[in-house]
Structure formats: structure tokens, C-alpha cells
Coordinates of C-alpha atoms in Angstrom, one line a residue:
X325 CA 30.6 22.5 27.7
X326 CA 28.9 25.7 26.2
X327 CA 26.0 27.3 28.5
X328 CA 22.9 26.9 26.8
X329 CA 21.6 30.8 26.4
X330 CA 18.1 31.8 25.5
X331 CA 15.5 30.3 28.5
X332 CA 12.0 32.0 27.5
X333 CA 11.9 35.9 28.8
X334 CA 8.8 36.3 30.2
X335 CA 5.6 33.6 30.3
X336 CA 2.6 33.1 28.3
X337 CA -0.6 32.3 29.6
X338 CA -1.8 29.6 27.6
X339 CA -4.1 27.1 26.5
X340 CA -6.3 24.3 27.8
X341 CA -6.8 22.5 24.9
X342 CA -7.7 23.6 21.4
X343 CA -7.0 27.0 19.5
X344 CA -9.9 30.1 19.8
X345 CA -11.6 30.9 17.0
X346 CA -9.3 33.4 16.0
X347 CA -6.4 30.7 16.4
X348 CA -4.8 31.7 19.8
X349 CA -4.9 29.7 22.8
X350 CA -6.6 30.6 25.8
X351 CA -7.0 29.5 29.1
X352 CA -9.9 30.8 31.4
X353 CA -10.8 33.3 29.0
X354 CA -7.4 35.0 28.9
X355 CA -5.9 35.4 25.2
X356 CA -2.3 34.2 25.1
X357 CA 0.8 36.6 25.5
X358 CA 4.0 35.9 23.3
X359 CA 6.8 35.3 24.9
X360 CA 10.1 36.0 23.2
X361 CA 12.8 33.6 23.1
X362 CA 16.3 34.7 23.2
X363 CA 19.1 32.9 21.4
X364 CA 22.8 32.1 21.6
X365 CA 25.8 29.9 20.7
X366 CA 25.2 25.9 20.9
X367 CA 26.5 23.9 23.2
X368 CA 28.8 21.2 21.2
X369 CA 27.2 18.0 20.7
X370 CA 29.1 14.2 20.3
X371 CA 32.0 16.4 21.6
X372 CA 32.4 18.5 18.3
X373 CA 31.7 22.1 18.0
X374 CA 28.3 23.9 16.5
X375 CA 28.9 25.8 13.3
X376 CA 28.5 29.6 14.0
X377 CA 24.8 29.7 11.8
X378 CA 23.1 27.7 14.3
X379 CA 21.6 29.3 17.2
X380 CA 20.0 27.2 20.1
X381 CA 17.8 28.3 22.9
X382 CA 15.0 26.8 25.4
X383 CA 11.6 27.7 25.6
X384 CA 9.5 27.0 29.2
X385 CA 5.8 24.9 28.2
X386 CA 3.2 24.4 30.8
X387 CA 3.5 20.5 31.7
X388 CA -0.1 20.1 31.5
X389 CA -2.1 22.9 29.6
X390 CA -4.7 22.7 31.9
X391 CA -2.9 23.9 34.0
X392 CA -0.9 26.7 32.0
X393 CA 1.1 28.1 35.0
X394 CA 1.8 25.1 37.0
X395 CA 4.8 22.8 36.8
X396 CA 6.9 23.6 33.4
X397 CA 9.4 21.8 31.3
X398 CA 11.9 23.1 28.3
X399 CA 11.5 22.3 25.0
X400 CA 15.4 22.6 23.4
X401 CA 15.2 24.9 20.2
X402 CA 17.7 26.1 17.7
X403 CA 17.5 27.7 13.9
X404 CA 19.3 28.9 11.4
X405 CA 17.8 32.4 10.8
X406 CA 17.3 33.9 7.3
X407 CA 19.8 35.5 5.1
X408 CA 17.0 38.3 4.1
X409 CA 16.1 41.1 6.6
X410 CA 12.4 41.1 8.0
X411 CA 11.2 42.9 5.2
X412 CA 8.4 41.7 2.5
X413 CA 11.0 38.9 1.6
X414 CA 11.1 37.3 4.7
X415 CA 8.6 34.2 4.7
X416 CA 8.9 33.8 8.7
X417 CA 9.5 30.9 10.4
X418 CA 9.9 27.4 8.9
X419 CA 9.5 24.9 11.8
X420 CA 10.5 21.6 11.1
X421 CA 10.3 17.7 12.5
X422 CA 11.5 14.3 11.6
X423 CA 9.1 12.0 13.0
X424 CA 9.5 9.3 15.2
X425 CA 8.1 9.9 17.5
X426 CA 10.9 10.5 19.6
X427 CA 13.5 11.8 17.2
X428 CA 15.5 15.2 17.4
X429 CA 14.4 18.0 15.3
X430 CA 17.4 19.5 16.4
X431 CA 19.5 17.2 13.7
X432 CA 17.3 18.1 11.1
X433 CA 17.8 22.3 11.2
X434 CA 20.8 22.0 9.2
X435 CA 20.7 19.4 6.7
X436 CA 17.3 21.6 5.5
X437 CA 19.1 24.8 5.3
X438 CA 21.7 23.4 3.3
X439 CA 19.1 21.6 1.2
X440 CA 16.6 24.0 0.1
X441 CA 17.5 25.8 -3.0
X442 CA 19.4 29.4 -1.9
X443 CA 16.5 31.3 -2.8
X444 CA 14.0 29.9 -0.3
X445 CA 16.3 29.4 2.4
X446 CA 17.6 33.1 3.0
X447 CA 13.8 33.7 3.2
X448 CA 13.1 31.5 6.4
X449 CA 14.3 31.6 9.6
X450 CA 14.5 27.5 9.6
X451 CA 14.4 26.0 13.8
X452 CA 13.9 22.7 14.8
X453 CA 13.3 21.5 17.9
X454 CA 13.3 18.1 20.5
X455 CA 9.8 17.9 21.5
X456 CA 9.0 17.0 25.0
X457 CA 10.9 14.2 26.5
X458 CA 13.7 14.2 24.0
X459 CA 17.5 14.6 23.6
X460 CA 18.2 18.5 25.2
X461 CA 14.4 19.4 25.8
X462 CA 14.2 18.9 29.4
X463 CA 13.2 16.1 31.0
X464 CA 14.6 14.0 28.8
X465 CA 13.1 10.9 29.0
X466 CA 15.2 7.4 29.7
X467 CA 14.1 4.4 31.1
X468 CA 16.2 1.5 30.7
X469 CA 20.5 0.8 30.7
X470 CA 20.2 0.7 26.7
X471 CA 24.0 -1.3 27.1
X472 CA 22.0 -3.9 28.7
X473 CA 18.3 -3.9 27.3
X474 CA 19.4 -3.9 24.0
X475 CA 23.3 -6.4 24.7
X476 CA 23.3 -8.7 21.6
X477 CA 22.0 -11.1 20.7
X478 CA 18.5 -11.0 21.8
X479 CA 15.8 -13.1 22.2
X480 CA 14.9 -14.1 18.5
X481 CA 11.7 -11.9 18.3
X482 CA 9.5 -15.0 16.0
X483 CA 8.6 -17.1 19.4
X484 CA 8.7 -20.6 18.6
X485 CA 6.3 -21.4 21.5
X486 CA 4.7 -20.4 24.6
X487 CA 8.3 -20.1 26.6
X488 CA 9.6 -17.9 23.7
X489 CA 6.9 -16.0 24.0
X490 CA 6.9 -15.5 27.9
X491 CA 10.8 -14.0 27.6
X492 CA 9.8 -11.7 25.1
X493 CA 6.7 -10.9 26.7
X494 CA 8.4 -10.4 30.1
X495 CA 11.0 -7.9 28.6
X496 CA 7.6 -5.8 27.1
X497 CA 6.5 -6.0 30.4
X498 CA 9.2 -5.0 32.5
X499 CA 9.8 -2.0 29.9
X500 CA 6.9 -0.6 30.4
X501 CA 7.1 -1.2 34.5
X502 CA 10.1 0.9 34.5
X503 CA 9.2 3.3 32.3
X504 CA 6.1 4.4 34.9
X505 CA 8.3 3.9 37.8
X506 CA 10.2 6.4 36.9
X507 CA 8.2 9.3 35.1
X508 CA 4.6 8.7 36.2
X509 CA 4.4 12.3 36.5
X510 CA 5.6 12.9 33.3
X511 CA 4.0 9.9 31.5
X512 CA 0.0 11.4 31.2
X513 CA 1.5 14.3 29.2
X514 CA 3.3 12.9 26.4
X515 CA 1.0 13.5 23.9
X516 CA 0.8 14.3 20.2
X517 CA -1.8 16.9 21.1
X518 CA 0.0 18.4 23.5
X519 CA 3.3 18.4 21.2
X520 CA 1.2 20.9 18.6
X521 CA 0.4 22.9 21.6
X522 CA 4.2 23.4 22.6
X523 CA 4.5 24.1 18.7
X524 CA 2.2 26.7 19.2
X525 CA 4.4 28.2 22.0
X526 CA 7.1 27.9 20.1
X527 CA 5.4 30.0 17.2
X528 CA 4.4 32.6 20.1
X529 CA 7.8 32.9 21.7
X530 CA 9.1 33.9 18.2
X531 CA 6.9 36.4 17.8
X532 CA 5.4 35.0 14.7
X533 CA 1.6 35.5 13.9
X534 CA 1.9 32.4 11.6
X535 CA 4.0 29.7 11.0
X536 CA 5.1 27.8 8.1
X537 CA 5.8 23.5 8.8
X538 CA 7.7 20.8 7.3
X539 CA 7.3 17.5 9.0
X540 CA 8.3 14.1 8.4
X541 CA 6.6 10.5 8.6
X542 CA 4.4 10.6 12.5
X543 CA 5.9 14.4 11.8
X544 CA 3.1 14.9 9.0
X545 CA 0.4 13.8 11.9
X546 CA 1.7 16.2 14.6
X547 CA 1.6 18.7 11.7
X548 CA -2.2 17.5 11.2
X549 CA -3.4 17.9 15.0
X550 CA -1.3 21.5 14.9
X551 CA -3.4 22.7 12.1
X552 CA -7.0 21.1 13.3
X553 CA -6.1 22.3 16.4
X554 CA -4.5 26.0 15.2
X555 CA -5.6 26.5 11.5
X556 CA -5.2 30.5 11.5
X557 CA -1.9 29.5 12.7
X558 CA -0.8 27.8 9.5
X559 CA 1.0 30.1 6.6
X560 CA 2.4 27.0 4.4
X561 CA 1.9 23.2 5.4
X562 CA 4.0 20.4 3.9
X563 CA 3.5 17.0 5.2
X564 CA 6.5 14.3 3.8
X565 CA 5.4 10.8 4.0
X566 CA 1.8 10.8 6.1
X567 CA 0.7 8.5 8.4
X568 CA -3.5 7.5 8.5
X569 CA -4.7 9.8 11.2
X570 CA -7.8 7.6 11.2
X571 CA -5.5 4.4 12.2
X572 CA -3.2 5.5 15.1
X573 CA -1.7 3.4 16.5
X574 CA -2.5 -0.2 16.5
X575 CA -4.0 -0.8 13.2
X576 CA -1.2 1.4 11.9
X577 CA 1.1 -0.8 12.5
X578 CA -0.5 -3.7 11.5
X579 CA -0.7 -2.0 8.3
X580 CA 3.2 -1.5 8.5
X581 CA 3.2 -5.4 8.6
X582 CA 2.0 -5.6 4.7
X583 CA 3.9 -2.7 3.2
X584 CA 7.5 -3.6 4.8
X585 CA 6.7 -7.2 3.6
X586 CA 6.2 -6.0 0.1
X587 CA 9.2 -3.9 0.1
X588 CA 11.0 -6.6 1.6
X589 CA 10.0 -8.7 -1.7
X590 CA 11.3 -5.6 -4.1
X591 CA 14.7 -5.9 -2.3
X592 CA 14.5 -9.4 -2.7
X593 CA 13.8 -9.5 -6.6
X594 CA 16.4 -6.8 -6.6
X595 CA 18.7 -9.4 -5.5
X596 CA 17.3 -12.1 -7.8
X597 CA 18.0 -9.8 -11.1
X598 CA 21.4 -9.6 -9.9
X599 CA 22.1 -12.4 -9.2
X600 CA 25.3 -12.6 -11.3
X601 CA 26.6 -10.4 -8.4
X602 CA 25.5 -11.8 -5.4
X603 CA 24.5 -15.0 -6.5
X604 CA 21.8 -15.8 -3.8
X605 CA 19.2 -16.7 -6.4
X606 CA 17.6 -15.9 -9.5
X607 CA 14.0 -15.4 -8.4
X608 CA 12.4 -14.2 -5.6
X609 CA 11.3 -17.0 -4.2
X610 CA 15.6 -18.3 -4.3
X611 CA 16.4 -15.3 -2.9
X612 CA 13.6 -15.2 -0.1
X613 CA 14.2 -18.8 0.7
X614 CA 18.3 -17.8 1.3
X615 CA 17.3 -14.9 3.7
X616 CA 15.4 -16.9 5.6
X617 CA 18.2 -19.6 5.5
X618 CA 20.8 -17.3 7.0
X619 CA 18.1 -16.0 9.3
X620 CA 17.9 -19.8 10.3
X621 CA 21.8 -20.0 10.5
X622 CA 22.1 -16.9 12.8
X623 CA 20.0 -18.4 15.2
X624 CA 22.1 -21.0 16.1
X625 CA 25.8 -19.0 15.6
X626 CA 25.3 -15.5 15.9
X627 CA 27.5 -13.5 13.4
X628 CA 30.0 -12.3 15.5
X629 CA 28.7 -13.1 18.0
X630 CA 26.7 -10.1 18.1
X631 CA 24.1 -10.8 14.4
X632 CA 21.0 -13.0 15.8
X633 CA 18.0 -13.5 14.1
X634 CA 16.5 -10.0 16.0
X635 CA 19.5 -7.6 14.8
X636 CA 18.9 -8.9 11.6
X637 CA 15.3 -7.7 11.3
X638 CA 16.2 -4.8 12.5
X639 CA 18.9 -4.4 10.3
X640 CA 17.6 -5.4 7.0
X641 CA 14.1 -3.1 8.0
X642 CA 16.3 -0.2 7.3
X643 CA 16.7 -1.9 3.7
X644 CA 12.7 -0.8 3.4
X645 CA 13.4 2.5 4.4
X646 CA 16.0 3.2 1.2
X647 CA 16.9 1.2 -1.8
X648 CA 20.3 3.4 -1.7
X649 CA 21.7 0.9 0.7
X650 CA 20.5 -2.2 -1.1
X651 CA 24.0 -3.0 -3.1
X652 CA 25.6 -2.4 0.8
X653 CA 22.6 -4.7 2.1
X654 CA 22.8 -7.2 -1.0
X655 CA 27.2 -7.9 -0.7
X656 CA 26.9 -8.6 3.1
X657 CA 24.3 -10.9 2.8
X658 CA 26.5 -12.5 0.0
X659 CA 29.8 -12.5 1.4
X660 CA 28.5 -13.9 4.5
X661 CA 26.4 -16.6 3.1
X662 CA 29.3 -17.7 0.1
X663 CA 32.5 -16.8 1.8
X664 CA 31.2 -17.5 5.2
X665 CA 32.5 -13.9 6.2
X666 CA 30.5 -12.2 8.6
X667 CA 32.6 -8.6 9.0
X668 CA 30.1 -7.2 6.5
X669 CA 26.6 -8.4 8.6
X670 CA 28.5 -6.8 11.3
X671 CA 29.5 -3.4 10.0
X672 CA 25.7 -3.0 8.2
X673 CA 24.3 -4.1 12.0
X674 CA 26.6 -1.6 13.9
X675 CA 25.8 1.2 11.4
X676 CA 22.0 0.7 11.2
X677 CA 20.9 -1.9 13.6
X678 CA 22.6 -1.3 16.6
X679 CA 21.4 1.3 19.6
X680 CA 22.4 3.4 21.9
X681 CA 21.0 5.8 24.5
X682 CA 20.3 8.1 22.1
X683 CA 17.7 5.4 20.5
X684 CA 16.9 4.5 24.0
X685 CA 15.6 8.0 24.5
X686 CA 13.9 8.3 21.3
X687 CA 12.1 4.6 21.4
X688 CA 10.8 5.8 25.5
X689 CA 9.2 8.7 24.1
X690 CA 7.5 6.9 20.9
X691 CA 6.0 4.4 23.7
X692 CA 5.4 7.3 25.3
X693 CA 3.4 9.2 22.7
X694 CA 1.8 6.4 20.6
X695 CA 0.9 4.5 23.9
X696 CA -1.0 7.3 25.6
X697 CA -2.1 8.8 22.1
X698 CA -5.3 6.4 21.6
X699 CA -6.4 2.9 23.0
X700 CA -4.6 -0.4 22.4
X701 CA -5.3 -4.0 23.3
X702 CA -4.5 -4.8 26.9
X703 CA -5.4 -8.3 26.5
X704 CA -2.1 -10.0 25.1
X705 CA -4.8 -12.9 23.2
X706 CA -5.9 -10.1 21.3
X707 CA -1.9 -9.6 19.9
X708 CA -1.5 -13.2 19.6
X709 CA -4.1 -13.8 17.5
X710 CA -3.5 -10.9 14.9
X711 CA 0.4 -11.4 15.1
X712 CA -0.2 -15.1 13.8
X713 CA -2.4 -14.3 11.3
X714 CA -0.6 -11.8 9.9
X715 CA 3.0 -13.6 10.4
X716 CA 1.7 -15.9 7.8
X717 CA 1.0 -12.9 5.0
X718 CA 4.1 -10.8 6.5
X719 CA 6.6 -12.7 7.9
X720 CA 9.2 -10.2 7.3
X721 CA 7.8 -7.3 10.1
X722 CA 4.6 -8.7 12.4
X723 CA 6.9 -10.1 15.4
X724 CA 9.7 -8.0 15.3
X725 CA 6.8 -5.0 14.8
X726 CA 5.0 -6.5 17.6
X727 CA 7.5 -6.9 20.3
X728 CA 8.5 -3.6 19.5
X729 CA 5.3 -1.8 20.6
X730 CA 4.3 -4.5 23.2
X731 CA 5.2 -2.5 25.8
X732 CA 1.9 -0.4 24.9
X733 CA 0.1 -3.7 26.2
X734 CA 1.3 -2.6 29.4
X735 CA 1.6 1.1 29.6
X736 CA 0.9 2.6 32.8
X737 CA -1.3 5.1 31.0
X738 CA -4.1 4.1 28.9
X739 CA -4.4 5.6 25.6
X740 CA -7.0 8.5 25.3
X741 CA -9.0 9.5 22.9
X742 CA -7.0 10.9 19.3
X743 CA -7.7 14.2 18.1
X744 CA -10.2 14.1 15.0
X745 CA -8.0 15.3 12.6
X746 CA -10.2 17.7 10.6
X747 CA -9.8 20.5 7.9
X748 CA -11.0 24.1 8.6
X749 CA -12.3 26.9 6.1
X750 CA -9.5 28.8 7.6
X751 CA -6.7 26.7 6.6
X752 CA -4.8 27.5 4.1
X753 CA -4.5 24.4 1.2
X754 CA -1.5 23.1 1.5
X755 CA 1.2 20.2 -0.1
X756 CA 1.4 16.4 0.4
X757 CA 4.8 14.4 -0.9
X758 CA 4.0 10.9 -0.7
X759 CA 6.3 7.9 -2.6
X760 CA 4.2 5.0 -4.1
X761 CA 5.8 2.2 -2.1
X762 CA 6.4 3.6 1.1
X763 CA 7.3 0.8 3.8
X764 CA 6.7 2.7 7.1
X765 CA 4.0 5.2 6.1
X766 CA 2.2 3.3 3.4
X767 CA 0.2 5.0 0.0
X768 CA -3.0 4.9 1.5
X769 CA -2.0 7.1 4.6
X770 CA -1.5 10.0 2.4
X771 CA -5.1 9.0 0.4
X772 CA -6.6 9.2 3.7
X773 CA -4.8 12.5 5.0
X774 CA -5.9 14.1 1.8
X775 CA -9.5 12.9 2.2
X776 CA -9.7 14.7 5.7
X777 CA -8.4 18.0 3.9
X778 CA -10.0 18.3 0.3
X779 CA -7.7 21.2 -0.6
X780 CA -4.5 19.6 -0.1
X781 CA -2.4 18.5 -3.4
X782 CA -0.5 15.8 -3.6
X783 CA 2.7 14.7 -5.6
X784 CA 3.3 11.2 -5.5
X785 CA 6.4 9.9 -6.3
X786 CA 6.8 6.3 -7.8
X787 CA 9.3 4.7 -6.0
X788 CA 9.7 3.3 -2.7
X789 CA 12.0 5.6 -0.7
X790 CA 10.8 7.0 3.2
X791 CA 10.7 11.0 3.1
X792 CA 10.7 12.2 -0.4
X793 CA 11.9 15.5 -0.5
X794 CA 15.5 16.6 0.0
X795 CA 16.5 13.6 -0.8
X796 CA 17.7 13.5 -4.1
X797 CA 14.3 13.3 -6.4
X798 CA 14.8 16.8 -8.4
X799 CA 10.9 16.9 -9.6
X800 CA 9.7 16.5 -6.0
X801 CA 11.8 19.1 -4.6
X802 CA 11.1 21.7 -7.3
X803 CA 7.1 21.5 -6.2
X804 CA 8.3 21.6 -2.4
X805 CA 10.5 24.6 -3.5
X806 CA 7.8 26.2 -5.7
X807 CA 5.1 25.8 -2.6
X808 CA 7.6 27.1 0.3
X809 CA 8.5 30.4 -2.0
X810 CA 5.4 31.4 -3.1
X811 CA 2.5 29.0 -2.3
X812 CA 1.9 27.7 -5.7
X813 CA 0.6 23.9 -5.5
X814 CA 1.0 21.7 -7.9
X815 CA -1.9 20.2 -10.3
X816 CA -4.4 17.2 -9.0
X817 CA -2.8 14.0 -9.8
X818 CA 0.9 15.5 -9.8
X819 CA 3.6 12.8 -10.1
X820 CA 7.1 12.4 -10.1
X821 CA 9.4 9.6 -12.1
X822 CA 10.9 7.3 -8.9
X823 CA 14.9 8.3 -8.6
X824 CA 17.2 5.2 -10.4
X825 CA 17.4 1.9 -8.8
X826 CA 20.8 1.4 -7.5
X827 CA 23.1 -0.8 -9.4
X828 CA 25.2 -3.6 -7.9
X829 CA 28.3 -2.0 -6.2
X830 CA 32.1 -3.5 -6.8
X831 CA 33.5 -5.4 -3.5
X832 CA 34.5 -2.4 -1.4
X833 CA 36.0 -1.5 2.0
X834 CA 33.4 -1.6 4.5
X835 CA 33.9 2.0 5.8
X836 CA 33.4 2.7 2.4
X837 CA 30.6 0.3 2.4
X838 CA 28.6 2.1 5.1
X839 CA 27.7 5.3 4.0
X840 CA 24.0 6.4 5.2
X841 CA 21.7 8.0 2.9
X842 CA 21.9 11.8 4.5
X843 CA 18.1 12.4 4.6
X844 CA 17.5 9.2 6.8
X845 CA 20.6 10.3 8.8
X846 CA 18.5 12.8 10.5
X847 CA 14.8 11.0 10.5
X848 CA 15.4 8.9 13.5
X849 CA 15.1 5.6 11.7
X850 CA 18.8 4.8 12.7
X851 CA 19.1 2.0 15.6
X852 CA 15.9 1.6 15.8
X853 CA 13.6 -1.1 14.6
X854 CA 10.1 0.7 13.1
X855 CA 10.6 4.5 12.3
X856 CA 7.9 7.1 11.4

């Protein structure tokens, strides 16, 4: 293994809460000093060698900005730097994150290099980085055996009655027990808040007056608390895919419940128009009626042993995410159901369904975050009641969404108070990509995100696809391309033609089968149930 090079040379005295009114961060009436971060070669990760353009190093962040030189922690950085010297064509730093939270920013560095068009990236440096609590930052948060909590097949997660609901309940539970037991003095700091803050060390420790920002799904509301919290600090802003930052967290995801039903129901007519090659229906209601049939069937004879009811949600939620994979989605549901072969349920669950301590790590620190972030029901009659009601609008998501944050019931921390995500004078205006149908960070997020800053412009692409840029759409990425070069922003109302819907694929091999849409490859929506 590699060293890691580049811990932070020399410390910054920083920040106790909220920005200055310049934009800097201080603590006790002392204005923060930048540290500089140094970089070096990457150590290899899943065993395979770094490519020479990425540089990695760790940056030092106060634990707890109140108390700015107490106990520290590393945040894991790297970047691909610009291909322009620091002259009037370099644009700076473009900091990036995927979401989650919980998910590596780290993967994301160089599938955004090598997506930008060639003019904008030689003008960034672009660095991602894990925030606190995940993969190389250090700690890195872990709470359970993932080979155990998560050995198929589980419990089905629709409880049929009170003892159902006890097991699944009990699992939430003891989740949550271990979780404090082992980082209770980690635990009070995992914050969204105090995320942007380690952003704003990051931005110091580069030596950057300003930074530019990119961020993805719950990425597009830590970019929203960075700039209420730092606006001077703020060159350009794009937020891809944006959460509600008036409904965080429980009535977000009670939201969830309605839009990953109704994308559900556009993979299922999907199905129905096609039926000549899948043959599982030809309406809707056919095709809903044979999902929930082999749903049925899997409860009783796992596929495989391994495809219950539960890996099956958690499979076919990543069908919401991208209707790339629907054909994929759409012959192993077939083959299975007609032919009675189950290798293709298996191969789409061990691609997208399945977890590992990677997805351990990042669903600890979403519990983490969204738990402690801002209050949720600690009475489970409270769940009850609003999972039953809404199971009967949105059968698809409630339970499986439920059990899923039910651990939050539980937490050993209490959520706090949210930031109130608010616009300043001094923020520059900046871009909001949004698509129409979006499952896990529905329309009326980004109506709401743009409401809370008036000067934000929005494209809104018509499809259904999570994270819109890079990904493929042409007219999308030439107004993300046009804003990260030179700041233009597109006119009010701005929209872009959805990409294709994907046509029925011939019978293929299932490695062939199981190729991942790339963009989603580095969101952290892999292996785990709900992504943001």
C-alpha cells in the first residue's frame, strides 16, 4: 500500500458556527488562517493502481467547531489539477459531491474530469473529497458486520402483522444501539452543517479565496447550507437534482414514497408497451399485478436462495433511479417469471441490490447525518400510522423506505435544529439542473430550492433520470458547461428534451446484461436501498 502524502501543514483557527460577514470563519474573534494542503501519489484502491492525474491528500478539521483546536479528524481529499497555469484562465477550484449522504466524493473526481468538455476542465483544478465519517476520511464510520446485517434473504420489509413488525423493528433498533456504542463521541458531530464547514477548510487549505461547487442529490443541500452559511465564499454554484431544504428529513422521505411509486408505474407501462418482448402484460395494471405476483412468489422460494421480497425492492428502486437499465430490469423479471430462471434476478440483485462494507459505511453515516440533522418521531405509532396510510397510495417504497431510516427512531442523538437555508445579497446567482420525474429528489424540491434563492435559474429536463448532468443529456450539459466557463445562466423557464427511452434489448449474456449507467456508478445509489 501507497503512503497517503499531504496531512495539512500548519492549522487554521476556525469557526464556531456560521461565516463572518466578510465570509471567513472565526472563532473568538480571530479571523481564520489558511492552511495549505500538500499533495501526493494515491494509495491504490480495490487493489488496482491510481492513474498518475489524480493526487490525494488529508486535511486535519476541528471535531467540533466550537472547539476549533480540540480533538481533530481527516477529511481524505484528492483532485485532478488544471491543465492551464494559474493565470487569468484558471477558474480555481471546482469542489465536488455525490450525495448520499454517506457516499465518496473521492469516486466522483475523475469521472467529472473526463466529462466536462476539454475546455472547462483544463481550467479547474477539480477535488473531491469523503466527508467526515466516510471511506479514507478518518474515522471512518462502521457499525455493524455488513456480511451478517445485510446475509440474504431478510426479513420481508411489508410486515404482515405485529410479529413482523417487532423483527424488523428490533433490527432498527439494535442498529442504532450499536451505532452509539461505538462512536458516541463521534455521533453529535455528523452534521450537514458541519460538513460545509470542513468544505470551508478545505477551500482555505487550498488557498482559494472562492470556490466553485458541483453537488449531487443531498449534495445540492450541503451545497445550500455552504452558501447560507459562506455566501462570499461561492464563485459558481450548481446544484444537480435538489432536495427540499424546508423538508429534511422525515417528510422528505415521505415524499420519496409518491414519486418512486410513480416512477415505479412509468417502468411498469414501459413494460406493458412491450409487451411483445417480455410478455408480462399489456397494461399497467397486467404488469403491476405480475410484479407483485413474483414479489409474492419470492416470498415463499427465494430466487436463489438469495432474491426475497426485500432484495427485490431494493433491487428494482434502482430501476427509479435510471430508465437505462429498464430492458436489463424488464428480461429478468421475464425470464424468471416465464422460464422460471432465476440467474437473471440474481445477477441484477448482486450488481445493484446487494451490499457490502462499503454501503455499510456509507448507510452509518446517512443515519448519521439525516438523524442528527433535524427532529424525527421517536414514537414508533407515529411511523405506523403514516407508513399504513401511505402503503396504500405507494406500495412500491413506504416500508422498504421506512425500515430503512427507522433506525432514526432510535438514534442516540436527537436531531437538532436544520440550518434555515437562505439566499444572501452577496451570493452570486447561480444554476439549478432538475429532471421532471425525479424518483429520489422529486420536482418540487428544486421549485422549493429556487424559491429560497430568487436568482437561481433552472433547467429542467423532462425525463425521469437521478442526476442530470454528465450523463448523457447534450442540452443539459451545454448550460452546465456554458455556467462553469463563464457564468452565463440560462433563460427563466429553460428546458431540455428528456434523452430516448430505452428500447427492448435482444436476450443477452448477463455480464453483458449488467452494465451500470457510469454517472450512477459514482452517486452512491449502488447497494443501497434510498440514495440522495
Amino acid at each position: 500500500m501507497k503512503r497517503l502524502v499531504g496531512v495539512v501543514a500548519g492549522m487554521a483557527v476556525l469557526v464556531a458556527g456560521v461565516g463572518s460577514a466578510d465570509g471567513t470563519a472565526v472563532a473568538g474573534g480571530v479571523r481564520a488562517v489558511p492552511s495549505v494542503a500538500g499533495w501526493g501519489p494515491c494509495p491504490e484502491r480495490d487493489g488496482q493502481p491510481v492513474p498518475e492525474e489524480v493526487e490525494c491528500a488529508t486535511l486535519r478539521v476541528p471535531l467540533d467547531y466550537r472547539e476549533p483546536m480540540g480533538h481533530q479528524i481527516k477529511i481524505a481529499l484528492n483532485r485532478v489539477k488544471a491543465k492551464v497555469s494559474r493565470d487569468a484562465n484558471h477558474l480555481g477550484t471546482l469542489l465536488i459531491n455525490p450525495g448520499g449522504p454517506g457516499a465518496s466524493g473521492r469516486d466522483l473526481t475523475r469521472f467529472v474530469a473526463a466529462s466536462l468538455p476539454a475546455d472547462v476542465r483544463a481550467r479547474y483544478d477539480i477535488v473531491g473529497f469523503d466527508p467526515r465519517g466516510v471511506g479514507a476520511s478518518e474515522p471512518s464510520l462502521r457499525c455493524v458486520d455488513p456480511a451478517t446485517y445485510y446475509r440474504p434473504p431478510r426479513p420481508d420489509a411489508v410486515p404482515r402483522g405485529q410479529a413482523d413488525e417487532r423483527v424488523l423493528l428490533g433490527r432498527a433498533e439494535a442498529y442504532a444501539g450499536r451505532c452509539g456504542n461505538l462512536w458516541s463521541w463521534l455521533l453529535p458531530h455528523l452534521t450537514t452543517a458541519n460538513s460545509a464547514r470542513d468544505m470551508d477548510r478545505i477551500r482555505a487549505a487550498l488557498g482559494e479565496e472562492q470556490i466553485s461547487y458541483l453537488g449531487y442529490s443531498y449534495g445540492t443541500y450541503l451545497g445550500a447550507v455552504y452558501a447560507t452559511l459562506f455566501p462570499l465564499r461561492v464563485k459558481r454554484l450548481v446544484m444537480d437534482s435538489s432536495v427540499d431544504p424546508g423538508a429534511v428529513w422525515y417528510q422528505s422521505n415521505l415524499r420519496q414514497n409518491v414519486s418512486f411509486e410513480r416512477r415505479h408505474r412509468q417502468f411498469l407501462a414501459w413494460v406493458a408497451r412491450h409487451h411483445s418482448a417480455y410478455k408480462l402484460g399489456r397494461t399497467a395494471e397486467q404488469t403491476s399485478f405480475a410484479f407483485y405476483a413474483m414479489r409474492e412468489r419470492l416470498g415463499a422460494r427465494p430466487a436463489g436462495g438469495v432474491v426475497g421480497p426485500s432484495e427485490l425492492d431494493d433491487t428494482f428502486s434502482f430501476a427509479s433511479y435510471t430508465d437505462k437499465v429498464w430492458p436489463q430490469f424488464a428480461q429478468a423479471w421475464s425470464s424468471y417469471v416465464r422460464d422460471g430462471d432465476v440467474d437473471g434476478l440474481v445477477d441484477v440483485y448482486t450488481k445493484h441490490g446487494s451490499n457490502d462494507a462499503k454501503d455499510e459505511n456509507g448507510y452509518a453515516v446517512y443515519l448519521g447525518v439525516q438523524c442528527s440533522d433535524a427532529p424525527w418521531p421517536r414514537r414508533w405509532d407515529k411511523w405506523r400510522a403514516d407508513m399504513t396510510r401511505m402503503h396504500r397510495e405507494a406500495p412500491f417504497m413506504t416500508w422498504p423506505n421506512a425500515w430503512y431510516n427507522a433506525p432514526c427512531a432510535f438514534w442516540p442523538v436527537r436531531g437538532g435544529t436544520p440550518v434555515e437555508v437562505k439566499a444572501s445579497p452577496k451570493l452570486p446567482p447561480f444554476l439549478i439542473l432538475q429532471s421532471r420525474h425525479d424518483a429520489a429528489t422529486p420536482y418540487r424540491g428544486a421549485l422549493a430550492m429556487a424559491k429560497r434563492f430568487p436568482r437561481a435559474r433552472m433547467v429542467l429536463e423532462q425525463g425521469g433520470n437521478h442526476g442530470v448532468s454528465l450523463a448523457g443529456n447534450q442540452c443539459v450539459d451545454r448550460h452546465l458547461a456554458a455556467y462553469l466557463r463563464d457564468g452565463s445562466l440560462p433563460p427563466r423557464d429553460a428546458t431540455c428534451a428528456a434523452s430516448p427511452a430505452p428500447r427492448p434489448a435482444a436476450r443477452m449474456a448477463s455480464a453483458q446484461r449488467m452494465e451500470t449507467p457510469e454517472l450512477l456508478g459514482v452517486l452512491g445509489v449502488l447497494g443501497s436501498l434510498i440514495g440522495r
